[in-house]
Amino acid sequence: MQNRLLLLIFMLLCSPVSHAERADREKPINIDADQVLVDDAKQISTFVGSVVLTQGTMVIHGDKVVVVQDKAGFKHGTAYGHTASFRQKREGLNEYVEGYGERIEYDTRADTVDFYVQARVKRSQDEVRGEHITYNSKTEIFQADSNDAMPGDGAPKRVHAVLHPKSKSADEAVVPPVPPAGKK
């Protein structure tokens, strides 16, 4: 628990202030698939076969996607696949957040994406892996968890992260060290 908290704090400190593409929230959700079953009474749509869900710059791929709309009009989508994928442009930057898992849940009310089972989320060169990763697209905060043990071997699973140092910009001057007083 303490390691997860330290990782979260470290990622927050290293993360520049920017967000997922804001305009995406206002765009319609488009879904392409081989088959669709729409149940208007229950407000559930099930898409099967090479499903591609897009909303602005956000794209989710899966073998099957189930979309449920609540009474307020918010949508909750669940993508399933051997490896389902998610990609969304970051606001004001020419880079994307990408994520993978066997199940991906997207909640338009909370602006969160949850990745389950061999989950992996990548931003620039940084990458986080775990059994469950939650990504808040408003705040760009990641939280990763692991299960207690790997099936079959009893060994504890762990969260893994690779965080690269941020490169210095060209306008940052390199200041040479000041020699101690009395030395040249």
CSV table of C-alpha atoms in Angstrom, one decimal:
chain,number,residue,atom,x,y,z
A,1,MET,CA,0.0,0.0,0.0
A,2,GLN,CA,2.8,2.4,0.9
A,3,ASN,CA,4.6,1.6,-2.4
A,4,ARG,CA,1.5,2.4,-4.4
A,5,LEU,CA,1.1,5.7,-2.5
A,6,LEU,CA,4.7,6.7,-3.1
A,7,LEU,CA,4.4,5.8,-6.8
A,8,LEU,CA,1.2,7.9,-7.1
A,9,ILE,CA,2.9,10.9,-5.4
A,10,PHE,CA,6.0,10.5,-7.6
A,11,MET,CA,3.9,10.4,-10.8
A,12,LEU,CA,1.9,13.5,-9.7
A,13,LEU,CA,5.1,15.4,-9.0
A,14,CYS,CA,6.7,14.4,-12.3
A,15,SER,CA,3.5,15.0,-14.4
A,16,PRO,CA,3.2,18.4,-16.2
A,17,VAL,CA,-0.2,20.1,-15.7
A,18,SER,CA,-2.2,19.1,-18.8
A,19,HIS,CA,-5.3,17.1,-19.4
A,20,ALA,CA,-6.9,14.8,-21.9
A,21,GLU,CA,-8.3,16.6,-24.9
A,22,ARG,CA,-11.2,18.6,-23.4
A,23,ALA,CA,-13.1,18.9,-26.7
A,24,ASP,CA,-13.5,15.0,-26.8
A,25,ARG,CA,-16.2,15.2,-24.1
A,26,GLU,CA,-18.5,17.3,-26.3
A,27,LYS,CA,-18.2,15.0,-29.4
A,28,PRO,CA,-20.5,12.1,-30.3
A,29,ILE,CA,-19.4,8.5,-29.7
A,30,ASN,CA,-19.1,6.6,-32.9
A,31,ILE,CA,-18.9,2.8,-32.9
A,32,ASP,CA,-18.0,0.4,-35.8
A,33,ALA,CA,-18.5,-3.4,-35.4
A,34,ASP,CA,-19.4,-6.5,-37.2
A,35,GLN,CA,-22.7,-6.9,-35.3
A,36,VAL,CA,-24.8,-4.8,-32.9
A,37,LEU,CA,-27.8,-5.5,-30.6
A,38,VAL,CA,-29.6,-2.4,-29.3
A,39,ASP,CA,-32.0,-2.8,-26.4
A,40,ASP,CA,-33.7,0.6,-26.2
A,41,ALA,CA,-35.9,-0.4,-23.2
A,42,LYS,CA,-32.8,-1.2,-21.1
A,43,GLN,CA,-30.5,1.4,-22.8
A,44,ILE,CA,-27.9,-1.2,-23.5
A,45,SER,CA,-26.1,-1.7,-26.8
A,46,THR,CA,-23.8,-4.6,-27.5
A,47,PHE,CA,-21.3,-4.4,-30.3
A,48,VAL,CA,-19.4,-7.5,-31.4
A,49,GLY,CA,-16.5,-8.2,-33.8
A,50,SER,CA,-13.5,-5.9,-34.3
A,51,VAL,CA,-15.2,-3.0,-32.4
A,52,VAL,CA,-13.8,0.5,-32.7
A,53,LEU,CA,-15.3,3.2,-30.4
A,54,THR,CA,-14.2,6.8,-31.1
A,55,GLN,CA,-15.0,10.0,-29.4
A,56,GLY,CA,-12.9,12.9,-30.7
A,57,THR,CA,-9.3,11.8,-30.2
A,58,MET,CA,-10.2,8.9,-27.9
A,59,VAL,CA,-10.2,5.5,-29.6
A,60,ILE,CA,-11.1,2.1,-27.9
A,61,HIS,CA,-10.6,-1.2,-29.7
A,62,GLY,CA,-12.1,-4.5,-28.5
A,63,ASP,CA,-13.6,-7.8,-29.6
A,64,LYS,CA,-16.8,-6.8,-27.8
A,65,VAL,CA,-18.1,-3.5,-26.4
A,66,VAL,CA,-21.2,-3.1,-24.2
A,67,VAL,CA,-22.5,0.5,-23.8
A,68,VAL,CA,-25.0,1.3,-21.1
A,69,GLN,CA,-26.7,4.7,-20.9
A,70,ASP,CA,-28.0,6.0,-17.5
A,71,LYS,CA,-31.1,8.1,-17.0
A,72,ALA,CA,-29.0,11.3,-17.0
A,73,GLY,CA,-27.6,10.4,-20.5
A,74,PHE,CA,-24.1,9.4,-19.3
A,75,LYS,CA,-22.6,6.3,-20.9
A,76,HIS,CA,-20.5,3.5,-19.4
A,77,GLY,CA,-18.7,1.4,-22.0
A,78,THR,CA,-16.9,-1.9,-21.3
A,79,ALA,CA,-14.6,-3.3,-23.9
A,80,TYR,CA,-13.5,-6.9,-23.9
A,81,GLY,CA,-10.7,-8.5,-25.8
A,82,HIS,CA,-7.6,-10.7,-25.7
A,83,THR,CA,-6.1,-7.3,-25.5
A,84,ALA,CA,-8.5,-4.4,-25.7
A,85,SER,CA,-6.8,-0.9,-26.2
A,86,PHE,CA,-7.4,2.7,-25.4
A,87,ARG,CA,-5.8,5.9,-26.8
A,88,GLN,CA,-6.4,9.6,-26.2
A,89,LYS,CA,-4.6,12.8,-27.1
A,90,ARG,CA,-3.4,15.0,-24.2
A,91,GLU,CA,-4.7,18.5,-24.2
A,92,GLY,CA,-2.3,21.0,-25.8
A,93,LEU,CA,0.4,18.4,-26.4
A,94,ASN,CA,1.3,16.3,-29.4
A,95,GLU,CA,1.3,13.1,-27.3
A,96,TYR,CA,-1.2,10.4,-26.3
A,97,VAL,CA,-2.1,8.3,-23.3
A,98,GLU,CA,-2.4,4.6,-24.3
A,99,GLY,CA,-3.7,1.7,-22.3
A,100,TYR,CA,-4.3,-2.0,-22.7
A,101,GLY,CA,-6.0,-4.8,-20.8
A,102,GLU,CA,-8.4,-7.7,-21.2
A,103,ARG,CA,-11.2,-5.5,-20.0
A,104,ILE,CA,-11.5,-1.7,-20.3
A,105,GLU,CA,-14.3,0.3,-18.6
A,106,TYR,CA,-14.9,3.9,-19.7
A,107,ASP,CA,-17.2,6.0,-17.6
A,108,THR,CA,-18.3,9.3,-19.2
A,109,ARG,CA,-19.7,10.7,-16.0
A,110,ALA,CA,-16.5,10.3,-14.0
A,111,ASP,CA,-14.2,10.7,-17.0
A,112,THR,CA,-12.3,7.6,-15.9
A,113,VAL,CA,-10.9,4.6,-17.7
A,114,ASP,CA,-10.2,1.3,-15.8
A,115,PHE,CA,-7.9,-1.3,-17.3
A,116,TYR,CA,-8.1,-4.9,-15.9
A,117,VAL,CA,-6.0,-8.1,-16.3
A,118,GLN,CA,-2.4,-7.6,-17.5
A,119,ALA,CA,-3.2,-3.8,-17.6
A,120,ARG,CA,-0.6,-1.4,-19.0
A,121,VAL,CA,-0.8,2.4,-19.4
A,122,LYS,CA,1.7,4.4,-21.3
A,123,ARG,CA,2.2,8.2,-21.4
A,124,SER,CA,5.1,9.5,-23.5
A,125,GLN,CA,8.0,7.1,-22.5
A,126,ASP,CA,6.6,6.4,-19.0
A,127,GLU,CA,4.7,3.1,-18.5
A,128,VAL,CA,2.8,1.6,-15.6
A,129,ARG,CA,1.8,-2.1,-15.4
A,130,GLY,CA,-0.5,-3.9,-12.9
A,131,GLU,CA,-3.6,-6.0,-12.7
A,132,HIS,CA,-5.9,-3.0,-12.4
A,133,ILE,CA,-5.1,0.6,-13.4
A,134,THR,CA,-7.5,3.5,-13.1
A,135,TYR,CA,-6.8,6.6,-15.3
A,136,ASN,CA,-8.7,9.8,-14.7
A,137,SER,CA,-8.7,11.7,-18.0
A,138,LYS,CA,-9.7,15.0,-16.3
A,139,THR,CA,-6.8,15.0,-13.8
A,140,GLU,CA,-4.4,12.6,-15.6
A,141,ILE,CA,-3.8,10.7,-12.4
A,142,PHE,CA,-3.1,7.0,-12.7
A,143,GLN,CA,-3.6,4.5,-9.8
A,144,ALA,CA,-2.3,1.0,-10.2
A,145,ASP,CA,-3.1,-2.1,-8.1
A,146,SER,CA,-2.0,-5.7,-8.1
A,147,ASN,CA,-3.7,-8.9,-7.1
A,148,ASP,CA,-2.4,-10.8,-4.1
A,149,ALA,CA,-0.9,-13.7,-6.0
A,150,MET,CA,-0.3,-14.9,-9.5
A,151,PRO,CA,-2.6,-17.8,-10.4
A,152,GLY,CA,-0.8,-21.1,-9.9
A,153,ASP,CA,2.5,-20.0,-8.3
A,154,GLY,CA,1.4,-18.2,-5.2
A,155,ALA,CA,4.0,-15.5,-5.8
A,156,PRO,CA,2.8,-11.9,-5.1
A,157,LYS,CA,2.1,-9.7,-8.1
A,158,ARG,CA,3.5,-6.3,-8.0
A,159,VAL,CA,2.9,-3.0,-9.8
A,160,HIS,CA,5.7,-2.1,-12.2
A,161,ALA,CA,6.5,1.4,-13.5
A,162,VAL,CA,9.1,2.8,-15.8
A,163,LEU,CA,9.5,6.6,-15.4
A,164,HIS,CA,11.9,8.4,-17.7
A,165,PRO,CA,13.6,11.7,-16.7
A,166,LYS,CA,12.2,14.7,-18.4
A,167,SER,CA,14.6,16.2,-20.9
A,168,LYS,CA,15.8,19.8,-20.2
A,169,SER,CA,14.5,22.3,-22.7
A,170,ALA,CA,16.9,24.2,-24.9
A,171,ASP,CA,16.3,27.5,-23.1
A,172,GLU,CA,17.5,26.2,-19.7
A,173,ALA,CA,21.0,27.3,-19.2
A,174,VAL,CA,23.5,25.0,-17.7
A,175,VAL,CA,25.1,26.8,-14.8
A,176,PRO,CA,28.7,25.6,-14.0
A,177,PRO,CA,29.4,24.9,-10.3
A,178,VAL,CA,30.8,27.8,-8.2
A,179,PRO,CA,34.2,27.0,-6.8
A,180,PRO,CA,34.6,27.3,-3.0
A,181,ALA,CA,35.8,30.7,-1.7
A,182,GLY,CA,39.5,31.2,-2.1
A,183,LYS,CA,40.0,28.6,-4.9
A,184,LYS,CA,40.1,29.3,-8.6
